[in-house]
Amino acid sequence: MNRLIATSGFLRASCLLLAAALSTVLLSSCVSSPDSSTNPEQSTGDVESDGGSDTSGNGDGRSPIATALANAAVGGRNLRFDIYSLERHSPEILVLNLGITNIGRENTYIFYTLAEFGDPNTEPTTPNGVSLIDMQNNKRHMPLKLTDGKTCHCSDWSGQKDLSPGESIDIWAAYPAPPEDVELMTVMTPVTPDFLDIPITEAASPDPDIVNTPVAEPRILDFWAFQDDIDGSSSRSETGDTTSIMLSSDVLFDLNESTLTDAADETLRAVAEEIDASSTTTVKIDGHTDNTGNDAINNPLSLDRAKAVEKRLKELITRDGITFEVAGHGSADPVADNGTEEGRAKNRRVTITFSK
């Protein structure tokens, strides 16, 4: 729960990340800087070392500019992530250099650690899920891909599925560069707190192989806000003029049921009030499940749950002229790893999308 922004009264976030235009404060305690040992309020994340190795540097004398530990719920246990640089290798390309170190006493699995969940072309052994946030322009920069549109222009550790105690690997990923006046970016990964205000520097020796490799069209996405509720029951994202509210099916429904619970009503009332206050004329409702069971069960269950939310919102929304688009997707569009209970809980959801 390492990203996010409090923009709605019915959602509470424990760690904030928002566009500067909203004057929202980022909590810098999410990751540590190299001198964080002098500040007792700073933290390196949710996983503590079990004493397997040193926790500073990577063994070759380099000092990281930011460090965080993996969240054990979604990544390998006892992994430390160190950012060493974010460099301009050309006016069009930034290169992020980081390292992964096993600080535990046992081998640690690293497949899928930094992969991009939900992408059917995802590569389990590259950092294609690591993105850069340009808070100055409200943009999210995704790693560049080669001209096939699938292969990440970045490191690949396919020959090494895990790390032994004390072992490290170096990783790089290339990104579309932000405008020249942008000096700081936030680094977001699937398995750590956000690395805030990472400085952009000029590469002393730009890598011609990285710069001259043909790449596909850069992916630079609108970024406005994303928020997780403190208990994981809901989240929201705002991209451009679109709001998307993701509600946990575990709160809305009983197990394998499509009848709304009493607890769902308060949440849906808040959503209805927000829709009433918007200018939208179309509300999309999408039901999703985890991958437990099969499509014959999951597909109709996800649709029935979306229809139940539609029915209640129609009763709660007071404004006329709104149409609904309802769909059930079963387990086809996960947002988290179905290999963990936490991930499956995130995938059981109903998403409500509308314009502001």
Coordinates of C-alpha atoms in Angstrom, one line a residue:
M1 CA 0.0 0.0 0.0
N2 CA 2.8 2.3 -1.0
R3 CA 1.2 4.8 -3.3
L4 CA -1.3 7.1 -2.8
I5 CA -3.5 10.0 -2.5
A6 CA -6.4 11.1 -0.3
T7 CA -8.8 12.9 -2.6
S8 CA -12.2 11.5 -1.4
G9 CA -13.9 11.5 2.0
F10 CA -14.9 7.9 2.0
L11 CA -11.4 6.5 1.2
R12 CA -8.5 6.8 3.7
A13 CA -4.9 6.3 2.6
S14 CA -1.9 5.5 4.7
C15 CA 0.8 6.6 2.3
L16 CA 0.2 9.5 -0.1
L17 CA 1.3 10.3 -3.6
L18 CA -0.4 13.1 -5.6
A19 CA 0.2 15.7 -8.2
A20 CA 1.7 18.9 -6.9
A21 CA -1.2 20.8 -8.3
L22 CA -3.3 19.3 -5.6
S23 CA -0.8 20.5 -2.9
T24 CA -0.8 17.0 -1.4
V25 CA 2.2 16.0 0.7
L26 CA 4.3 12.9 -0.1
L27 CA 5.3 10.9 2.9
S28 CA 9.1 10.6 2.6
S29 CA 9.3 7.9 5.3
C30 CA 8.3 5.3 2.7
V31 CA 12.0 4.7 1.7
S32 CA 15.3 5.6 3.2
S33 CA 18.1 7.7 1.9
P34 CA 21.7 6.7 2.5
D35 CA 21.9 8.8 5.7
S36 CA 18.6 7.5 7.1
S37 CA 20.5 5.9 10.0
T38 CA 20.7 9.3 11.6
N39 CA 16.9 9.8 11.4
P40 CA 14.9 7.4 13.6
E41 CA 11.7 8.3 11.9
Q42 CA 12.7 7.0 8.5
S43 CA 11.9 3.4 7.5
T44 CA 13.1 1.0 4.8
G45 CA 9.8 -0.7 4.3
D46 CA 7.8 -3.6 5.6
V47 CA 10.4 -6.4 5.7
E48 CA 13.2 -6.5 8.2
S49 CA 16.6 -8.2 7.6
D50 CA 17.2 -11.4 9.5
G51 CA 20.8 -10.5 9.8
G52 CA 22.2 -12.3 6.8
S53 CA 24.4 -9.5 5.4
D54 CA 25.4 -5.9 5.5
T55 CA 22.6 -3.5 4.4
S56 CA 24.7 -0.6 2.9
G57 CA 26.3 -0.5 -0.5
N58 CA 26.4 -3.5 -2.9
G59 CA 29.9 -4.8 -2.2
D60 CA 31.7 -2.9 -4.9
G61 CA 32.1 0.4 -3.1
R62 CA 29.1 2.2 -4.6
S63 CA 26.6 4.0 -2.3
P64 CA 22.9 4.0 -3.3
I65 CA 21.0 7.3 -3.4
A66 CA 17.9 5.5 -2.1
T67 CA 17.1 2.1 -0.5
A68 CA 14.0 0.2 0.3
L69 CA 13.2 -3.4 1.4
A70 CA 10.7 -5.6 -0.4
N71 CA 7.2 -6.1 0.9
A72 CA 7.2 -9.8 1.8
A73 CA 3.5 -10.0 0.8
V74 CA 4.2 -9.3 -2.8
G75 CA 7.9 -9.9 -3.4
G76 CA 10.8 -12.1 -2.3
R77 CA 11.5 -11.9 1.4
N78 CA 14.7 -10.2 2.5
L79 CA 15.4 -8.4 -0.7
R80 CA 16.9 -4.9 -0.6
F81 CA 16.5 -2.6 -3.6
D82 CA 19.1 0.1 -4.1
I83 CA 18.8 3.0 -6.6
Y84 CA 22.2 4.1 -7.8
S85 CA 21.4 6.6 -10.5
L86 CA 18.7 8.0 -12.9
E87 CA 20.7 9.4 -15.8
R88 CA 20.0 11.2 -19.1
H89 CA 21.8 9.2 -21.8
S90 CA 20.3 11.3 -24.6
P91 CA 17.5 14.0 -24.8
E92 CA 15.1 11.1 -25.4
I93 CA 16.3 8.5 -23.0
L94 CA 16.7 8.1 -19.2
V95 CA 18.4 5.1 -17.7
L96 CA 17.6 3.9 -14.2
N97 CA 20.3 1.9 -12.5
L98 CA 19.5 -0.2 -9.4
G99 CA 20.5 -3.3 -7.6
I100 CA 18.8 -6.2 -5.8
T101 CA 20.5 -7.8 -2.8
N102 CA 19.5 -10.8 -0.8
I103 CA 20.1 -9.7 2.8
G104 CA 18.7 -12.9 4.3
R105 CA 20.2 -16.3 5.2
E106 CA 18.4 -18.3 2.6
N107 CA 18.1 -18.2 -1.2
T108 CA 15.4 -15.8 -2.3
Y109 CA 13.2 -16.2 -5.4
I110 CA 13.3 -13.2 -7.7
F111 CA 11.1 -14.2 -10.7
Y112 CA 8.2 -11.8 -11.2
T113 CA 9.7 -9.5 -8.5
L114 CA 9.5 -6.3 -10.7
A115 CA 7.2 -7.6 -13.4
E116 CA 4.2 -5.6 -14.6
F117 CA 1.0 -7.3 -13.3
G118 CA -1.9 -7.6 -15.8
D119 CA 0.2 -7.2 -19.0
P120 CA -0.3 -10.4 -21.1
N121 CA 3.2 -9.8 -22.6
T122 CA 4.8 -9.4 -19.2
E123 CA 8.4 -10.7 -18.8
P124 CA 8.9 -12.3 -15.3
T125 CA 12.6 -11.6 -15.3
T126 CA 12.8 -7.9 -16.2
P127 CA 12.0 -4.6 -14.4
N128 CA 9.1 -3.8 -16.8
G129 CA 6.8 -3.1 -13.9
V130 CA 9.0 -0.3 -12.6
S131 CA 7.7 3.2 -13.7
L132 CA 8.9 6.8 -13.3
I133 CA 6.5 9.5 -12.1
D134 CA 6.9 13.1 -13.4
M135 CA 5.0 15.0 -10.7
Q136 CA 5.7 18.3 -12.4
N137 CA 3.7 17.3 -15.5
N138 CA 1.5 14.5 -14.0
K139 CA 2.9 11.8 -16.2
R140 CA 3.9 8.2 -15.7
H141 CA 6.8 6.9 -17.8
M142 CA 6.8 3.2 -18.5
P143 CA 10.0 1.3 -19.6
L144 CA 10.8 1.5 -23.3
K145 CA 10.1 -1.6 -25.4
L146 CA 11.9 -2.8 -28.4
T147 CA 10.3 -2.6 -31.8
D148 CA 8.4 -5.8 -31.3
G149 CA 6.3 -4.0 -28.7
K150 CA 6.8 -6.8 -26.2
T151 CA 10.4 -7.0 -25.2
C152 CA 11.5 -4.6 -22.4
H153 CA 14.5 -2.3 -23.2
C154 CA 16.1 -3.3 -19.9
S155 CA 18.0 -6.0 -18.0
D156 CA 16.9 -9.6 -18.1
W157 CA 17.8 -12.1 -15.3
S158 CA 16.2 -15.1 -16.9
G159 CA 19.3 -17.2 -16.2
Q160 CA 19.1 -16.5 -12.5
K161 CA 15.8 -17.3 -10.8
D162 CA 17.0 -16.6 -7.2
L163 CA 19.7 -15.0 -5.2
S164 CA 21.9 -16.7 -2.6
P165 CA 22.5 -15.0 0.8
G166 CA 24.5 -11.8 0.3
E167 CA 24.3 -12.0 -3.5
S168 CA 23.4 -9.0 -5.6
I169 CA 22.4 -8.3 -9.2
D170 CA 22.6 -5.0 -11.1
I171 CA 19.6 -3.9 -13.2
W172 CA 19.0 -1.1 -15.7
A173 CA 15.9 0.0 -17.5
A174 CA 15.5 2.7 -20.2
Y175 CA 12.6 5.2 -20.2
P176 CA 11.4 8.0 -22.3
A177 CA 12.9 11.2 -20.9
P178 CA 10.8 14.0 -19.4
P179 CA 11.2 17.6 -20.5
E180 CA 14.6 19.2 -19.7
D181 CA 13.3 21.3 -16.8
V182 CA 12.3 18.1 -14.9
E183 CA 15.0 17.5 -12.3
L184 CA 13.4 14.9 -10.0
M185 CA 11.2 11.8 -10.5
T186 CA 9.5 9.3 -8.3
V187 CA 10.4 5.6 -8.9
M188 CA 7.5 3.2 -8.4
T189 CA 8.0 -0.6 -8.1
P190 CA 5.4 -3.4 -7.6
V191 CA 7.2 -4.6 -4.4
T192 CA 8.6 -1.6 -2.5
P193 CA 7.5 1.7 -1.1
D194 CA 7.9 4.5 -3.6
F195 CA 11.3 6.1 -4.1
L196 CA 10.6 9.8 -3.8
D197 CA 12.5 12.7 -5.5
I198 CA 15.2 10.8 -7.3
P199 CA 17.5 13.3 -9.0
I200 CA 18.1 13.2 -12.7
T201 CA 21.8 13.5 -13.6
E202 CA 23.6 13.7 -16.9
A203 CA 25.4 10.4 -17.8
A204 CA 29.2 10.9 -17.8
S205 CA 29.5 8.2 -20.5
P206 CA 26.2 7.6 -22.3
D207 CA 25.8 4.0 -23.4
P208 CA 25.5 4.0 -27.3
D209 CA 24.0 0.5 -27.3
I210 CA 21.1 1.7 -25.2
V211 CA 20.7 5.0 -27.0
N212 CA 20.9 3.6 -30.5
T213 CA 18.7 0.6 -30.1
P214 CA 15.4 1.0 -32.1
V215 CA 12.4 1.1 -29.7
A216 CA 8.7 1.1 -30.0
E217 CA 6.5 4.2 -29.4
P218 CA 7.1 5.4 -25.8
R219 CA 4.4 4.8 -23.2
I220 CA 3.9 8.0 -21.3
L221 CA 0.6 7.8 -19.4
D222 CA -1.5 10.5 -17.7
F223 CA -1.0 10.3 -14.0
W224 CA -3.2 12.0 -11.5
A225 CA -3.9 9.9 -8.4
F226 CA -4.2 6.5 -7.0
Q227 CA -5.3 5.6 -3.5
D228 CA -5.6 2.4 -1.5
D229 CA -8.0 2.4 1.4
I230 CA -6.2 1.6 4.7
D231 CA -7.8 -1.8 5.0
G232 CA -7.5 -2.7 1.3
S233 CA -11.3 -2.6 0.8
S234 CA -11.2 0.0 -2.0
S235 CA -8.9 2.2 -4.1
R236 CA -9.3 4.8 -6.7
S237 CA -7.3 6.3 -9.6
E238 CA -7.8 9.5 -11.6
T239 CA -6.3 9.7 -15.0
G240 CA -7.0 12.9 -17.0
D241 CA -10.7 13.6 -16.6
T242 CA -11.6 10.0 -15.6
T243 CA -12.2 8.6 -12.2
S244 CA -12.1 4.9 -11.5
I245 CA -13.1 3.5 -8.1
M246 CA -12.2 -0.1 -7.3
L247 CA -14.3 -1.8 -4.6
S248 CA -13.4 -5.1 -3.0
S249 CA -15.9 -7.9 -3.6
D250 CA -15.0 -9.2 -0.2
V251 CA -16.8 -6.1 1.3
L252 CA -19.6 -5.9 -1.2
F253 CA -20.6 -9.6 -1.3
D254 CA -20.4 -12.8 0.8
L255 CA -18.3 -15.6 -0.6
N256 CA -19.5 -16.8 -4.0
E257 CA -22.6 -14.6 -3.8
S258 CA -23.9 -11.7 -5.9
T259 CA -26.3 -10.1 -3.3
L260 CA -24.9 -6.9 -1.8
T261 CA -24.2 -7.0 1.9
D262 CA -25.4 -4.4 4.3
A263 CA -21.8 -3.1 4.6
A264 CA -21.8 -2.3 0.9
D265 CA -24.5 0.3 1.1
E266 CA -22.5 3.1 2.8
T267 CA -19.7 2.7 0.3
L268 CA -22.1 2.8 -2.7
R269 CA -23.9 5.8 -1.3
A270 CA -20.6 7.7 -1.3
V271 CA -19.9 6.6 -4.9
A272 CA -23.4 7.7 -6.0
E273 CA -22.9 11.1 -4.4
E274 CA -19.6 11.5 -6.3
I275 CA -21.3 10.5 -9.6
D276 CA -24.2 13.0 -8.9
A277 CA -21.6 15.8 -8.4
S278 CA -19.8 14.9 -11.6
S279 CA -20.7 15.9 -15.2
T280 CA -20.6 12.3 -16.5
T281 CA -23.3 10.8 -18.6
T282 CA -21.9 7.2 -18.7
V283 CA -20.9 5.0 -15.8
K284 CA -19.0 1.8 -16.5
I285 CA -19.2 -1.1 -14.0
D286 CA -16.8 -4.0 -14.4
G287 CA -16.8 -7.1 -12.3
H288 CA -13.7 -9.2 -11.7
T289 CA -12.7 -12.4 -9.8
D290 CA -9.5 -14.0 -8.8
N291 CA -8.4 -17.2 -10.6
T292 CA -9.9 -19.6 -8.0
G293 CA -12.4 -21.9 -9.7
N294 CA -13.0 -21.9 -13.5
D295 CA -14.5 -19.6 -16.1
A296 CA -17.8 -21.3 -16.0
I297 CA -18.2 -20.0 -12.4
N298 CA -16.1 -16.8 -12.5
N299 CA -17.5 -15.2 -15.6
P300 CA -21.2 -15.2 -14.6
L301 CA -20.4 -14.4 -11.0
S302 CA -18.4 -11.3 -12.0
L303 CA -21.2 -10.1 -14.3
D304 CA -23.9 -10.8 -11.7
R305 CA -21.9 -8.8 -9.1
A306 CA -21.5 -5.9 -11.6
K307 CA -25.3 -5.9 -12.3
A308 CA -26.0 -5.8 -8.5
V309 CA -23.9 -2.7 -8.1
E310 CA -25.5 -1.2 -11.2
K311 CA -29.0 -1.8 -9.7
R312 CA -28.1 -0.2 -6.4
L313 CA -26.4 2.8 -7.9
K314 CA -29.5 3.5 -10.1
E315 CA -31.5 3.6 -6.9
L316 CA -29.0 6.0 -5.2
I317 CA -28.1 8.4 -8.0
T318 CA -30.5 11.3 -8.1
R319 CA -29.4 12.9 -11.4
D320 CA -31.1 12.0 -14.7
G321 CA -29.4 11.3 -18.0
I322 CA -26.9 8.6 -16.9
T323 CA -26.5 5.4 -18.8
F324 CA -24.7 2.3 -17.5
E325 CA -22.3 -0.1 -19.3
V326 CA -21.9 -3.3 -17.4
A327 CA -19.5 -6.2 -18.0
G328 CA -18.1 -9.2 -16.2
H329 CA -14.5 -10.3 -16.9
G330 CA -14.0 -13.2 -14.6
S331 CA -10.3 -13.7 -13.8
A332 CA -9.1 -12.4 -17.1
D333 CA -7.8 -9.0 -15.9
P334 CA -5.8 -9.3 -12.7
V335 CA -4.3 -6.3 -11.0
A336 CA -2.2 -8.3 -8.5
D337 CA -0.5 -11.7 -8.2
N338 CA -3.0 -14.5 -7.9
G339 CA -0.3 -16.5 -6.2
T340 CA -0.8 -14.8 -2.9
E341 CA -3.9 -14.3 -0.8
E342 CA -3.4 -10.6 -0.7
G343 CA -3.2 -10.6 -4.5
R344 CA -6.3 -12.7 -4.9
A345 CA -8.2 -10.3 -2.6
K346 CA -7.2 -7.4 -4.8
N347 CA -8.3 -9.2 -7.9
R348 CA -11.8 -9.8 -6.5
R349 CA -13.3 -6.4 -7.2
V350 CA -15.9 -4.3 -8.9
T351 CA -14.6 -1.2 -10.7
I352 CA -16.8 1.9 -11.3
T353 CA -15.5 4.3 -13.9
F354 CA -16.9 7.7 -14.9
S355 CA -15.8 11.1 -16.1
K356 CA -15.5 14.1 -13.7

